[in-house]
Amino acid sequence: MYSKELKNGFVIKEVSQQELWSALDTHFNEAFSNRTDAKPTWQIDDASKEKIAGRQQSMVRYHLRLLVYSADNEVVGWHFGYSTDAETYYMQNSAVLLKYRNQGVYAEILTAALEVLGAEGFQVVTSTHHPNNAAVLIPKLKKGFVISSMLLHERFRLLVELKYFFSSERRKSFDKQMGLEFNP
């Protein structure tokens, strides 16, 4: 499993689903304390819930779960996501706890995730974000992600989709389709 020492005494490690969920149970609300939630106003009937759960269980997906620890073994942040198809990975959630922000930890998480995903042979990495989340958008744009679309989600509201292409040729093709030539 992936493990790497980072600057400032931090360590990033690939972890099991149980370890990730345990860390999220403890730290998720703190990491997203500024979030406002649009609670769903709809209900999913039990038969549909059962079918959805069955599909979720039967799908074989690649999952990546990373936790970042401080030198004293405290959780600092995380990343988790999954493959949406054989060549595309979706970065579902990443966060850094408030007291560890502005120390480059998110950029390190991003670098580590791309390192692992590239080694796994993924071609494209996608993610969605609130358009005013500069703390995530700026590091991703600096890393080479590009804005690929905007969408209005019924629960999470307006989101920006970003894509990262491991192949510069594929990125050039994407940019050309968007109307601009890619000049790295």
GROMACS .gro file of C-alpha atoms in nm:
model
  184
    1MET     CA    1   0.000   0.000   0.000
    2TYR     CA    2   0.109   0.353  -0.073
    3SER     CA    3   0.291   0.546   0.200
    4LYS     CA    4   0.508   0.855   0.172
    5GLU     CA    5   0.671   1.102   0.409
    6LEU     CA    6   0.580   1.462   0.329
    7LYS     CA    7   0.735   1.791   0.434
    8ASN     CA    8   0.674   1.931   0.785
    9GLY     CA    9   0.667   1.581   0.937
   10PHE     CA   10   0.342   1.474   0.769
   11VAL     CA   11   0.287   1.123   0.633
   12ILE     CA   12   0.031   1.017   0.373
   13LYS     CA   13  -0.086   0.656   0.367
   14GLU     CA   14  -0.328   0.445   0.170
   15VAL     CA   15  -0.579   0.301   0.417
   16SER     CA   16  -0.867   0.056   0.434
   17GLN     CA   17  -1.228   0.163   0.397
   18GLN     CA   18  -1.280   0.106   0.771
   19GLU     CA   19  -0.986   0.333   0.863
   20LEU     CA   20  -1.112   0.606   0.630
   21TRP     CA   21  -1.470   0.593   0.761
   22SER     CA   22  -1.341   0.606   1.119
   23ALA     CA   23  -1.141   0.921   1.042
   24LEU     CA   24  -1.436   1.077   0.860
   25ASP     CA   25  -1.672   1.001   1.150
   26THR     CA   26  -1.437   1.197   1.373
   27HIS     CA   27  -1.331   1.484   1.146
   28PHE     CA   28  -1.572   1.538   0.853
   29ASN     CA   29  -1.794   1.801   1.016
   30GLU     CA   30  -1.491   1.996   1.136
   31ALA     CA   31  -1.333   1.998   0.790
   32PHE     CA   32  -1.656   2.122   0.633
   33SER     CA   33  -1.781   2.347   0.912
   34ASN     CA   34  -1.852   2.624   0.658
   35ARG     CA   35  -2.081   2.404   0.448
   36THR     CA   36  -2.448   2.476   0.416
   37ASP     CA   37  -2.655   2.176   0.332
   38ALA     CA   38  -2.952   2.160   0.100
   39LYS     CA   39  -3.130   1.867   0.255
   40PRO     CA   40  -3.307   1.641   0.008
   41THR     CA   41  -3.681   1.700  -0.005
   42TRP     CA   42  -3.753   1.370  -0.176
   43GLN     CA   43  -3.769   1.015  -0.047
   44ILE     CA   44  -3.647   0.703  -0.220
   45ASP     CA   45  -3.883   0.410  -0.174
   46ASP     CA   46  -3.748   0.099  -0.002
   47ALA     CA   47  -3.764  -0.120  -0.315
   48SER     CA   48  -3.557   0.132  -0.508
   49LYS     CA   49  -3.309   0.167  -0.219
   50GLU     CA   50  -3.265  -0.210  -0.221
   51LYS     CA   51  -3.200  -0.216  -0.597
   52ILE     CA   52  -2.955   0.073  -0.572
   53ALA     CA   53  -2.768  -0.100  -0.288
   54GLY     CA   54  -2.755  -0.422  -0.494
   55ARG     CA   55  -2.604  -0.240  -0.791
   56GLN     CA   56  -2.354  -0.067  -0.567
   57GLN     CA   57  -2.246  -0.398  -0.415
   58SER     CA   58  -2.211  -0.578  -0.749
   59MET     CA   59  -1.999  -0.313  -0.920
   60VAL     CA   60  -1.626  -0.375  -0.903
   61ARG     CA   61  -1.458  -0.038  -0.880
   62TYR     CA   62  -1.109   0.074  -0.802
   63HIS     CA   63  -1.103   0.276  -0.478
   64LEU     CA   64  -0.828   0.496  -0.340
   65ARG     CA   65  -0.837   0.604   0.023
   66LEU     CA   66  -0.561   0.824   0.162
   67LEU     CA   67  -0.520   0.968   0.511
   68VAL     CA   68  -0.258   1.226   0.607
   69TYR     CA   69  -0.115   1.209   0.957
   70SER     CA   70   0.088   1.459   1.157
   71ALA     CA   71   0.417   1.366   1.323
   72ASP     CA   72   0.219   1.276   1.637
   73ASN     CA   73  -0.010   1.044   1.438
   74GLU     CA   74  -0.315   1.274   1.436
   75VAL     CA   75  -0.534   1.280   1.123
   76VAL     CA   76  -0.461   1.597   0.924
   77GLY     CA   77  -0.662   1.534   0.607
   78TRP     CA   78  -0.779   1.279   0.353
   79HIS     CA   79  -0.875   1.192   0.001
   80PHE     CA   80  -1.105   0.925  -0.133
   81GLY     CA   81  -1.255   0.840  -0.469
   82TYR     CA   82  -1.327   0.566  -0.718
   83SER     CA   83  -1.312   0.466  -1.082
   84THR     CA   84  -1.614   0.561  -1.291
   85ASP     CA   85  -1.495   0.346  -1.579
   86ALA     CA   86  -1.178   0.158  -1.669
   87GLU     CA   87  -0.979   0.473  -1.748
   88THR     CA   88  -1.145   0.747  -1.542
   89TYR     CA   89  -1.112   0.815  -1.172
   90TYR     CA   90  -1.345   1.047  -0.976
   91MET     CA   91  -1.199   1.238  -0.681
   92GLN     CA   92  -1.504   1.220  -0.455
   93ASN     CA   93  -1.380   1.406  -0.149
   94SER     CA   94  -1.063   1.562  -0.010
   95ALA     CA   95  -1.017   1.779   0.294
   96VAL     CA   96  -0.760   1.925   0.530
   97LEU     CA   97  -0.854   2.005   0.888
   98LEU     CA   98  -0.864   2.377   0.966
   99LYS     CA   99  -0.555   2.399   1.186
  100TYR     CA  100  -0.343   2.234   0.913
  101ARG     CA  101  -0.459   2.449   0.622
  102ASN     CA  102  -0.230   2.691   0.437
  103GLN     CA  103   0.068   2.460   0.493
  104GLY     CA  104   0.066   2.295   0.149
  105VAL     CA  105  -0.102   1.976   0.276
  106TYR     CA  106  -0.376   1.978   0.011
  107ALA     CA  107  -0.119   2.016  -0.267
  108GLU     CA  108   0.067   1.717  -0.120
  109ILE     CA  109  -0.254   1.510  -0.110
  110LEU     CA  110  -0.320   1.600  -0.473
  111THR     CA  111   0.035   1.509  -0.577
  112ALA     CA  112   0.018   1.176  -0.394
  113ALA     CA  113  -0.323   1.087  -0.541
  114LEU     CA  114  -0.206   1.165  -0.896
  115GLU     CA  115   0.111   0.965  -0.835
  116VAL     CA  116  -0.090   0.658  -0.733
  117LEU     CA  117  -0.353   0.701  -1.006
  118GLY     CA  118  -0.091   0.746  -1.278
  119ALA     CA  119   0.083   0.429  -1.162
  120GLU     CA  120  -0.255   0.251  -1.178
  121GLY     CA  121  -0.285   0.349  -1.546
  122PHE     CA  122  -0.577   0.590  -1.521
  123GLN     CA  123  -0.599   0.830  -1.812
  124VAL     CA  124  -0.833   1.098  -1.674
  125VAL     CA  125  -0.909   1.222  -1.323
  126THR     CA  126  -1.228   1.419  -1.264
  127SER     CA  127  -1.362   1.616  -0.970
  128THR     CA  128  -1.644   1.857  -0.894
  129HIS     CA  129  -1.626   2.162  -0.668
  130HIS     CA  130  -1.819   2.467  -0.563
  131PRO     CA  131  -1.695   2.749  -0.788
  132ASN     CA  132  -1.600   2.963  -0.487
  133ASN     CA  133  -1.375   2.695  -0.333
  134ALA     CA  134  -1.046   2.864  -0.422
  135ALA     CA  135  -0.854   2.655  -0.167
  136VAL     CA  136  -0.909   2.352  -0.392
  137LEU     CA  137  -0.952   2.504  -0.736
  138ILE     CA  138  -0.625   2.700  -0.738
  139PRO     CA  139  -0.398   2.405  -0.645
  140LYS     CA  140  -0.576   2.185  -0.897
  141LEU     CA  141  -0.547   2.440  -1.177
  142LYS     CA  142  -0.178   2.488  -1.091
  143LYS     CA  143  -0.133   2.110  -1.108
  144GLY     CA  144  -0.275   2.099  -1.462
  145PHE     CA  145  -0.645   2.031  -1.411
  146VAL     CA  146  -0.874   2.216  -1.651
  147ILE     CA  147  -1.232   2.330  -1.616
  148SER     CA  148  -1.438   2.094  -1.827
  149SER     CA  149  -1.796   2.187  -1.740
  150MET     CA  150  -2.036   2.338  -1.492
  151LEU     CA  151  -2.341   2.165  -1.359
  152LEU     CA  152  -2.632   2.238  -1.134
  153HIS     CA  153  -2.680   1.959  -0.883
  154GLU     CA  154  -3.016   1.942  -0.706
  155ARG     CA  155  -2.844   1.897  -0.370
  156PHE     CA  156  -2.496   2.046  -0.398
  157ARG     CA  157  -2.605   2.337  -0.619
  158LEU     CA  158  -2.366   2.492  -0.872
  159LEU     CA  159  -2.052   2.287  -0.932
  160VAL     CA  160  -1.747   2.317  -1.154
  161GLU     CA  161  -1.609   1.997  -1.305
  162LEU     CA  162  -1.233   1.969  -1.344
  163LYS     CA  163  -1.035   1.713  -1.544
  164TYR     CA  164  -0.674   1.609  -1.531
  165PHE     CA  165  -0.524   1.430  -1.830
  166PHE     CA  166  -0.213   1.218  -1.778
  167SER     CA  167  -0.143   1.229  -2.154
  168SER     CA  168  -0.041   1.569  -2.292
  169GLU     CA  169  -0.170   1.458  -2.633
  170ARG     CA  170  -0.513   1.384  -2.491
  171ARG     CA  171  -0.505   1.722  -2.314
  172LYS     CA  172  -0.414   1.895  -2.643
  173SER     CA  173  -0.706   1.723  -2.814
  174PHE     CA  174  -0.942   1.826  -2.534
  175ASP     CA  175  -0.825   2.188  -2.545
  176LYS     CA  176  -0.858   2.201  -2.922
  177GLN     CA  177  -1.218   2.080  -2.893
  178MET     CA  178  -1.276   2.357  -2.636
  179GLY     CA  179  -1.147   2.614  -2.885
  180LEU     CA  180  -0.794   2.690  -2.759
  181GLU     CA  181  -0.460   2.529  -2.833
  182PHE     CA  182  -0.279   2.382  -2.531
  183ASN     CA  183   0.063   2.535  -2.469
  184PRO     CA  184   0.218   2.381  -2.157
   0.00000   0.00000   0.00000
